[in-house]
JSON list of C-alpha atoms in Angstrom, two decimals:
[
{"chain": "A", "resi": 13, "resn": "VAL", "atom": "CA", "xyz": [11.71, 37.94, -9.73]},
{"chain": "A", "resi": 14, "resn": "ASP", "atom": "CA", "xyz": [8.88, 36.82, -7.48]},
{"chain": "A", "resi": 15, "resn": "PHE", "atom": "CA", "xyz": [5.52, 35.97, -9.02]},
{"chain": "A", "resi": 16, "resn": "THR", "atom": "CA", "xyz": [2.14, 35.33, -7.36]},
{"chain": "A", "resi": 17, "resn": "LEU", "atom": "CA", "xyz": [-0.71, 33.65, -9.21]},
{"chain": "A", "resi": 18, "resn": "LYS", "atom": "CA", "xyz": [-4.16, 34.36, -7.77]},
{"chain": "A", "resi": 19, "resn": "GLY", "atom": "CA", "xyz": [-7.45, 33.19, -9.23]},
{"chain": "A", "resi": 20, "resn": "THR", "atom": "CA", "xyz": [-8.29, 29.95, -10.99]},
{"chain": "A", "resi": 21, "resn": "LEU", "atom": "CA", "xyz": [-5.77, 27.85, -12.89]},
{"chain": "A", "resi": 22, "resn": "LYS", "atom": "CA", "xyz": [-7.63, 25.24, -14.87]},
{"chain": "A", "resi": 23, "resn": "ASP", "atom": "CA", "xyz": [-7.60, 23.30, -18.09]},
{"chain": "A", "resi": 24, "resn": "PHE", "atom": "CA", "xyz": [-10.34, 24.71, -20.33]},
{"chain": "A", "resi": 25, "resn": "ASP", "atom": "CA", "xyz": [-9.89, 22.27, -23.20]},
{"chain": "A", "resi": 26, "resn": "ALA", "atom": "CA", "xyz": [-8.48, 18.86, -22.29]},
{"chain": "A", "resi": 27, "resn": "THR", "atom": "CA", "xyz": [-7.89, 18.00, -25.95]},
{"chain": "A", "resi": 28, "resn": "THR", "atom": "CA", "xyz": [-5.85, 21.11, -26.75]},
{"chain": "A", "resi": 29, "resn": "TYR", "atom": "CA", "xyz": [-3.94, 21.26, -23.49]},
{"chain": "A", "resi": 30, "resn": "SER", "atom": "CA", "xyz": [-3.56, 17.59, -22.68]},
{"chain": "A", "resi": 31, "resn": "TYR", "atom": "CA", "xyz": [0.24, 17.77, -22.36]},
{"chain": "A", "resi": 32, "resn": "MET", "atom": "CA", "xyz": [0.70, 21.14, -20.67]},
{"chain": "A", "resi": 33, "resn": "GLN", "atom": "CA", "xyz": [3.04, 21.35, -17.74]},
{"chain": "A", "resi": 34, "resn": "LEU", "atom": "CA", "xyz": [3.49, 24.05, -15.14]},
{"chain": "A", "resi": 35, "resn": "SER", "atom": "CA", "xyz": [7.22, 24.55, -14.67]},
{"chain": "A", "resi": 36, "resn": "LYS", "atom": "CA", "xyz": [8.99, 26.74, -12.13]},
{"chain": "A", "resi": 37, "resn": "THR", "atom": "CA", "xyz": [12.30, 27.89, -13.58]},
{"chain": "A", "resi": 38, "resn": "GLY", "atom": "CA", "xyz": [14.66, 30.71, -12.70]},
{"chain": "A", "resi": 39, "resn": "ALA", "atom": "CA", "xyz": [15.50, 32.26, -9.36]},
{"chain": "A", "resi": 40, "resn": "GLY", "atom": "CA", "xyz": [12.83, 33.79, -7.19]},
{"chain": "A", "resi": 41, "resn": "THR", "atom": "CA", "xyz": [9.49, 32.59, -5.90]},
{"chain": "A", "resi": 42, "resn": "MET", "atom": "CA", "xyz": [6.28, 31.75, -7.72]},
{"chain": "A", "resi": 43, "resn": "GLU", "atom": "CA", "xyz": [3.32, 31.57, -5.36]},
{"chain": "A", "resi": 44, "resn": "ILE", "atom": "CA", "xyz": [0.05, 29.95, -6.32]},
{"chain": "A", "resi": 45, "resn": "ALA", "atom": "CA", "xyz": [-2.45, 31.54, -3.93]},
{"chain": "A", "resi": 46, "resn": "ALA", "atom": "CA", "xyz": [-5.61, 29.75, -5.14]},
{"chain": "A", "resi": 47, "resn": "GLN", "atom": "CA", "xyz": [-6.62, 26.13, -5.54]},
{"chain": "A", "resi": 48, "resn": "CYS", "atom": "CA", "xyz": [-6.03, 24.72, -9.01]},
{"chain": "A", "resi": 49, "resn": "THR", "atom": "CA", "xyz": [-8.94, 22.70, -10.37]},
{"chain": "A", "resi": 50, "resn": "GLY", "atom": "CA", "xyz": [-10.03, 20.88, -13.49]},
{"chain": "A", "resi": 51, "resn": "ALA", "atom": "CA", "xyz": [-6.82, 19.74, -15.16]},
{"chain": "A", "resi": 52, "resn": "LYS", "atom": "CA", "xyz": [-6.00, 16.07, -15.12]},
{"chain": "A", "resi": 53, "resn": "ARG", "atom": "CA", "xyz": [-3.05, 15.21, -17.31]},
{"chain": "A", "resi": 54, "resn": "TYR", "atom": "CA", "xyz": [0.22, 16.94, -16.62]},
{"chain": "A", "resi": 55, "resn": "PRO", "atom": "CA", "xyz": [2.81, 17.18, -13.86]},
{"chain": "A", "resi": 56, "resn": "PHE", "atom": "CA", "xyz": [4.20, 20.18, -12.05]},
{"chain": "A", "resi": 57, "resn": "LEU", "atom": "CA", "xyz": [7.94, 20.55, -12.57]},
{"chain": "A", "resi": 58, "resn": "VAL", "atom": "CA", "xyz": [10.14, 22.47, -10.14]},
{"chain": "A", "resi": 59, "resn": "ASN", "atom": "CA", "xyz": [13.53, 23.24, -11.76]},
{"chain": "A", "resi": 60, "resn": "GLU", "atom": "CA", "xyz": [14.84, 26.32, -9.97]},
{"chain": "A", "resi": 61, "resn": "GLY", "atom": "CA", "xyz": [13.79, 28.87, -7.39]},
{"chain": "A", "resi": 62, "resn": "THR", "atom": "CA", "xyz": [10.75, 28.22, -5.19]},
{"chain": "A", "resi": 63, "resn": "LEU", "atom": "CA", "xyz": [7.22, 27.14, -6.05]},
{"chain": "A", "resi": 64, "resn": "LEU", "atom": "CA", "xyz": [5.16, 28.23, -3.02]},
{"chain": "A", "resi": 65, "resn": "LEU", "atom": "CA", "xyz": [1.81, 26.53, -2.43]},
{"chain": "A", "resi": 66, "resn": "GLY", "atom": "CA", "xyz": [-0.24, 29.24, -0.76]},
{"chain": "A", "resi": 67, "resn": "VAL", "atom": "CA", "xyz": [-3.60, 27.65, 0.20]},
{"chain": "A", "resi": 68, "resn": "ASP", "atom": "CA", "xyz": [-4.80, 24.22, 1.33]},
{"chain": "A", "resi": 69, "resn": "ASP", "atom": "CA", "xyz": [-4.48, 21.65, -1.46]},
{"chain": "A", "resi": 70, "resn": "THR", "atom": "CA", "xyz": [-3.15, 24.28, -3.87]},
{"chain": "A", "resi": 71, "resn": "LEU", "atom": "CA", "xyz": [-2.53, 21.70, -6.60]},
{"chain": "A", "resi": 72, "resn": "GLY", "atom": "CA", "xyz": [-5.87, 19.98, -5.97]},
{"chain": "A", "resi": 73, "resn": "SER", "atom": "CA", "xyz": [-6.73, 17.25, -3.53]},
{"chain": "A", "resi": 74, "resn": "THR", "atom": "CA", "xyz": [-6.71, 13.55, -4.16]},
{"chain": "A", "resi": 75, "resn": "SER", "atom": "CA", "xyz": [-9.12, 13.17, -1.26]},
{"chain": "A", "resi": 76, "resn": "LYS", "atom": "CA", "xyz": [-11.66, 15.47, -2.93]},
{"chain": "A", "resi": 77, "resn": "LYS", "atom": "CA", "xyz": [-11.19, 13.88, -6.37]},
{"chain": "A", "resi": 78, "resn": "VAL", "atom": "CA", "xyz": [-10.17, 17.29, -7.71]},
{"chain": "A", "resi": 79, "resn": "LEU", "atom": "CA", "xyz": [-6.91, 16.71, -9.52]},
{"chain": "A", "resi": 80, "resn": "ILE", "atom": "CA", "xyz": [-4.43, 19.03, -11.10]},
{"chain": "A", "resi": 81, "resn": "ALA", "atom": "CA", "xyz": [-1.69, 17.31, -13.04]},
{"chain": "A", "resi": 82, "resn": "THR", "atom": "CA", "xyz": [-2.91, 14.16, -11.34]},
{"chain": "A", "resi": 83, "resn": "ASN", "atom": "CA", "xyz": [-1.12, 15.96, -8.50]},
{"chain": "A", "resi": 84, "resn": "ASP", "atom": "CA", "xyz": [2.22, 14.66, -9.81]},
{"chain": "A", "resi": 85, "resn": "VAL", "atom": "CA", "xyz": [5.22, 16.74, -8.77]},
{"chain": "A", "resi": 86, "resn": "GLN", "atom": "CA", "xyz": [8.64, 16.36, -10.36]},
{"chain": "A", "resi": 87, "resn": "MET", "atom": "CA", "xyz": [11.53, 17.86, -8.42]},
{"chain": "A", "resi": 88, "resn": "ALA", "atom": "CA", "xyz": [14.37, 18.69, -10.84]},
{"chain": "A", "resi": 89, "resn": "GLY", "atom": "CA", "xyz": [16.14, 21.22, -8.63]},
{"chain": "A", "resi": 90, "resn": "GLY", "atom": "CA", "xyz": [14.76, 24.15, -6.70]},
{"chain": "A", "resi": 91, "resn": "THR", "atom": "CA", "xyz": [12.29, 24.15, -3.83]},
{"chain": "A", "resi": 92, "resn": "LEU", "atom": "CA", "xyz": [8.67, 23.15, -3.36]},
{"chain": "A", "resi": 93, "resn": "ALA", "atom": "CA", "xyz": [7.34, 25.05, -0.34]},
{"chain": "A", "resi": 94, "resn": "ALA", "atom": "CA", "xyz": [4.01, 25.36, 1.46]},
{"chain": "A", "resi": 95, "resn": "LYS", "atom": "CA", "xyz": [2.83, 28.38, 3.40]},
{"chain": "A", "resi": 96, "resn": "THR", "atom": "CA", "xyz": [2.65, 27.87, 7.12]},
{"chain": "A", "resi": 97, "resn": "GLY", "atom": "CA", "xyz": [-0.67, 26.43, 8.24]},
{"chain": "A", "resi": 98, "resn": "THR", "atom": "CA", "xyz": [-1.55, 24.89, 4.85]},
{"chain": "A", "resi": 99, "resn": "LYS", "atom": "CA", "xyz": [-2.21, 21.22, 4.14]},
{"chain": "A", "resi": 100, "resn": "GLN", "atom": "CA", "xyz": [-1.05, 19.82, 0.78]},
{"chain": "A", "resi": 101, "resn": "THR", "atom": "CA", "xyz": [-2.32, 16.44, -0.46]},
{"chain": "A", "resi": 102, "resn": "LEU", "atom": "CA", "xyz": [-0.42, 15.38, -3.57]},
{"chain": "A", "resi": 103, "resn": "LYS", "atom": "CA", "xyz": [-0.18, 12.28, -5.69]},
{"chain": "A", "resi": 104, "resn": "PHE", "atom": "CA", "xyz": [3.16, 11.06, -7.06]},
{"chain": "A", "resi": 105, "resn": "LEU", "atom": "CA", "xyz": [6.62, 12.48, -6.41]},
{"chain": "A", "resi": 106, "resn": "THR", "atom": "CA", "xyz": [9.59, 12.10, -8.76]},
{"chain": "A", "resi": 107, "resn": "VAL", "atom": "CA", "xyz": [13.07, 13.43, -7.98]},
{"chain": "A", "resi": 108, "resn": "THR", "atom": "CA", "xyz": [15.52, 13.92, -10.88]},
{"chain": "A", "resi": 109, "resn": "ALA", "atom": "CA", "xyz": [18.03, 16.35, -9.30]},
{"chain": "A", "resi": 110, "resn": "ASP", "atom": "CA", "xyz": [18.96, 17.56, -5.82]},
{"chain": "A", "resi": 111, "resn": "SER", "atom": "CA", "xyz": [15.90, 19.43, -4.54]},
{"chain": "A", "resi": 112, "resn": "THR", "atom": "CA", "xyz": [14.19, 20.72, -1.40]},
{"chain": "A", "resi": 113, "resn": "ILE", "atom": "CA", "xyz": [10.73, 20.58, 0.14]},
{"chain": "A", "resi": 114, "resn": "ASP", "atom": "CA", "xyz": [10.29, 23.42, 2.65]},
{"chain": "A", "resi": 115, "resn": "LEU", "atom": "CA", "xyz": [7.63, 22.87, 5.33]},
{"chain": "A", "resi": 116, "resn": "ARG", "atom": "CA", "xyz": [9.05, 25.13, 8.04]},
{"chain": "A", "resi": 117, "resn": "GLY", "atom": "CA", "xyz": [6.28, 26.42, 10.23]},
{"chain": "A", "resi": 118, "resn": "THR", "atom": "CA", "xyz": [3.10, 24.38, 10.47]},
{"chain": "A", "resi": 119, "resn": "ALA", "atom": "CA", "xyz": [2.52, 23.31, 6.85]},
{"chain": "A", "resi": 120, "resn": "THR", "atom": "CA", "xyz": [1.95, 19.62, 6.08]},
{"chain": "A", "resi": 121, "resn": "MET", "atom": "CA", "xyz": [2.41, 17.68, 2.85]},
{"chain": "A", "resi": 122, "resn": "SER", "atom": "CA", "xyz": [1.52, 14.12, 1.91]},
{"chain": "A", "resi": 123, "resn": "PHE", "atom": "CA", "xyz": [2.27, 12.08, -1.19]},
{"chain": "A", "resi": 124, "resn": "ALA", "atom": "CA", "xyz": [0.64, 8.92, -2.56]},
{"chain": "A", "resi": 125, "resn": "ASP", "atom": "CA", "xyz": [2.67, 5.74, -3.00]},
{"chain": "A", "resi": 126, "resn": "SER", "atom": "CA", "xyz": [5.46, 6.84, -5.35]},
{"chain": "A", "resi": 127, "resn": "SER", "atom": "CA", "xyz": [7.53, 3.65, -5.08]},
{"chain": "A", "resi": 128, "resn": "ALA", "atom": "CA", "xyz": [6.93, 2.77, -8.75]},
{"chain": "A", "resi": 129, "resn": "LYS", "atom": "CA", "xyz": [8.20, 6.18, -9.94]},
{"chain": "A", "resi": 130, "resn": "ALA", "atom": "CA", "xyz": [11.77, 6.31, -11.22]},
{"chain": "A", "resi": 131, "resn": "TRP", "atom": "CA", "xyz": [14.02, 8.69, -9.28]},
{"chain": "A", "resi": 132, "resn": "THR", "atom": "CA", "xyz": [17.43, 9.66, -10.67]},
{"chain": "A", "resi": 133, "resn": "ALA", "atom": "CA", "xyz": [20.22, 7.77, -8.93]},
{"chain": "A", "resi": 134, "resn": "GLY", "atom": "CA", "xyz": [22.25, 10.06, -6.68]},
{"chain": "A", "resi": 135, "resn": "ALA", "atom": "CA", "xyz": [19.63, 12.83, -6.56]},
{"chain": "A", "resi": 136, "resn": "LYS", "atom": "CA", "xyz": [18.81, 13.89, -2.99]},
{"chain": "A", "resi": 137, "resn": "LEU", "atom": "CA", "xyz": [15.61, 15.40, -1.59]},
{"chain": "A", "resi": 138, "resn": "ASN", "atom": "CA", "xyz": [16.09, 17.50, 1.54]},
{"chain": "A", "resi": 139, "resn": "ILE", "atom": "CA", "xyz": [12.94, 18.19, 3.56]},
{"chain": "A", "resi": 140, "resn": "LEU", "atom": "CA", "xyz": [13.07, 21.24, 5.84]},
{"chain": "A", "resi": 141, "resn": "CYS", "atom": "CA", "xyz": [10.54, 20.92, 8.66]},
{"chain": "A", "resi": 142, "resn": "GLU", "atom": "CA", "xyz": [9.94, 21.36, 12.37]},
{"chain": "A", "resi": 143, "resn": "SER", "atom": "CA", "xyz": [8.68, 17.78, 12.78]},
{"chain": "A", "resi": 144, "resn": "THR", "atom": "CA", "xyz": [8.85, 14.66, 10.61]},
{"chain": "A", "resi": 145, "resn": "GLU", "atom": "CA", "xyz": [5.07, 14.34, 11.12]},
{"chain": "A", "resi": 146, "resn": "GLN", "atom": "CA", "xyz": [4.67, 17.27, 8.70]},
{"chain": "A", "resi": 147, "resn": "ILE", "atom": "CA", "xyz": [5.60, 15.05, 5.71]},
{"chain": "A", "resi": 148, "resn": "THR", "atom": "CA", "xyz": [3.93, 11.76, 4.82]},
{"chain": "A", "resi": 149, "resn": "PHE", "atom": "CA", "xyz": [4.76, 9.26, 2.08]},
{"chain": "A", "resi": 150, "resn": "ALA", "atom": "CA", "xyz": [2.26, 6.46, 1.44]},
{"chain": "A", "resi": 151, "resn": "GLY", "atom": "CA", "xyz": [5.12, 4.44, 0.00]},
{"chain": "A", "resi": 152, "resn": "LEU", "atom": "CA", "xyz": [8.69, 4.79, -1.28]},
{"chain": "A", "resi": 153, "resn": "SER", "atom": "CA", "xyz": [11.23, 2.23, -2.44]},
{"chain": "A", "resi": 154, "resn": "ASP", "atom": "CA", "xyz": [14.37, 1.59, -0.38]},
{"chain": "A", "resi": 155, "resn": "ASP", "atom": "CA", "xyz": [16.43, 3.58, -2.91]},
{"chain": "A", "resi": 156, "resn": "GLN", "atom": "CA", "xyz": [14.01, 6.51, -2.70]},
{"chain": "A", "resi": 157, "resn": "ILE", "atom": "CA", "xyz": [14.14, 6.46, 1.10]},
{"chain": "A", "resi": 158, "resn": "GLY", "atom": "CA", "xyz": [17.93, 6.49, 0.79]},
{"chain": "A", "resi": 159, "resn": "ALA", "atom": "CA", "xyz": [17.65, 9.74, -1.20]},
{"chain": "A", "resi": 160, "resn": "LEU", "atom": "CA", "xyz": [15.70, 11.51, 1.58]},
{"chain": "A", "resi": 161, "resn": "ARG", "atom": "CA", "xyz": [17.21, 13.96, 4.02]},
{"chain": "A", "resi": 162, "resn": "VAL", "atom": "CA", "xyz": [15.30, 15.79, 6.75]},
{"chain": "A", "resi": 163, "resn": "ASN", "atom": "CA", "xyz": [17.01, 19.01, 7.79]},
{"chain": "A", "resi": 164, "resn": "GLY", "atom": "CA", "xyz": [20.15, 17.50, 6.28]},
{"chain": "A", "resi": 165, "resn": "ARG", "atom": "CA", "xyz": [19.93, 14.21, 8.21]},
{"chain": "A", "resi": 166, "resn": "ARG", "atom": "CA", "xyz": [19.74, 10.90, 6.36]},
{"chain": "A", "resi": 167, "resn": "VAL", "atom": "CA", "xyz": [16.45, 9.01, 6.65]},
{"chain": "A", "resi": 168, "resn": "ARG", "atom": "CA", "xyz": [16.58, 5.30, 7.55]},
{"chain": "A", "resi": 169, "resn": "LYS", "atom": "CA", "xyz": [12.99, 4.26, 6.88]},
{"chain": "A", "resi": 170, "resn": "LEU", "atom": "CA", "xyz": [9.36, 5.35, 6.99]},
{"chain": "A", "resi": 171, "resn": "ASP", "atom": "CA", "xyz": [7.31, 4.55, 10.09]},
{"chain": "A", "resi": 172, "resn": "ASP", "atom": "CA", "xyz": [3.88, 2.86, 9.88]},
{"chain": "A", "resi": 173, "resn": "LYS", "atom": "CA", "xyz": [2.26, 6.28, 9.20]},
{"chain": "A", "resi": 174, "resn": "GLY", "atom": "CA", "xyz": [4.68, 7.14, 6.38]},
{"chain": "A", "resi": 175, "resn": "HIS", "atom": "CA", "xyz": [6.79, 9.64, 8.33]},
{"chain": "A", "resi": 176, "resn": "PRO", "atom": "CA", "xyz": [10.61, 9.65, 7.98]},
{"chain": "A", "resi": 177, "resn": "VAL", "atom": "CA", "xyz": [12.64, 7.96, 10.71]},
{"chain": "A", "resi": 178, "resn": "PHE", "atom": "CA", "xyz": [16.32, 8.70, 11.36]},
{"chain": "A", "resi": 179, "resn": "PRO", "atom": "CA", "xyz": [19.04, 6.15, 12.07]},
{"chain": "A", "resi": 180, "resn": "GLY", "atom": "CA", "xyz": [19.13, 5.43, 15.77]},
{"chain": "A", "resi": 181, "resn": "LEU", "atom": "CA", "xyz": [21.96, 5.40, 18.21]},
{"chain": "A", "resi": 182, "resn": "ILE", "atom": "CA", "xyz": [22.00, 2.53, 20.64]},
{"chain": "A", "resi": 183, "resn": "LEU", "atom": "CA", "xyz": [23.77, 3.12, 23.89]},
{"chain": "A", "resi": 184, "resn": "LEU", "atom": "CA", "xyz": [24.54, 0.07, 25.98]},
{"chain": "A", "resi": 185, "resn": "LEU", "atom": "CA", "xyz": [25.32, 0.62, 29.66]},
{"chain": "A", "resi": 186, "resn": "LYS", "atom": "CA", "xyz": [26.74, -2.00, 31.94]}
]
């Protein structure tokens, strides 16, 4: 079943809802087609199906100091996707099971330095995109980089702008 959320998603009472979490479970797509504002304490969890971010900075923007879930995203299976043409600025990323980020088209997504976040050993994150410049990581550990795949290809490192870089092939001619 597909589900679209339009309107405002916000934390009305920080005391009562301080440990809420938005979780995407089950097959199908849940689209959030409005910017979330106001909440500050809980992560978004993607377990199954697709969570589609439908507008710029759907989960809030760290650059605007408007935070939802401190912009933390935990990938525990399933897909986090962004509509083509949108720009997503998120905070921390955690990967606990094989998962996908889908940026096909012209969407972009950037994450803050997540190198201190624990990722489950063996869990892979496959990023589907037209260009590696669509995804930016401010920092990842070597083990986290080892868990990244872009369109199924293993990532070797991040460049100086935080974009994934593939292993190179050196051809020597005599």
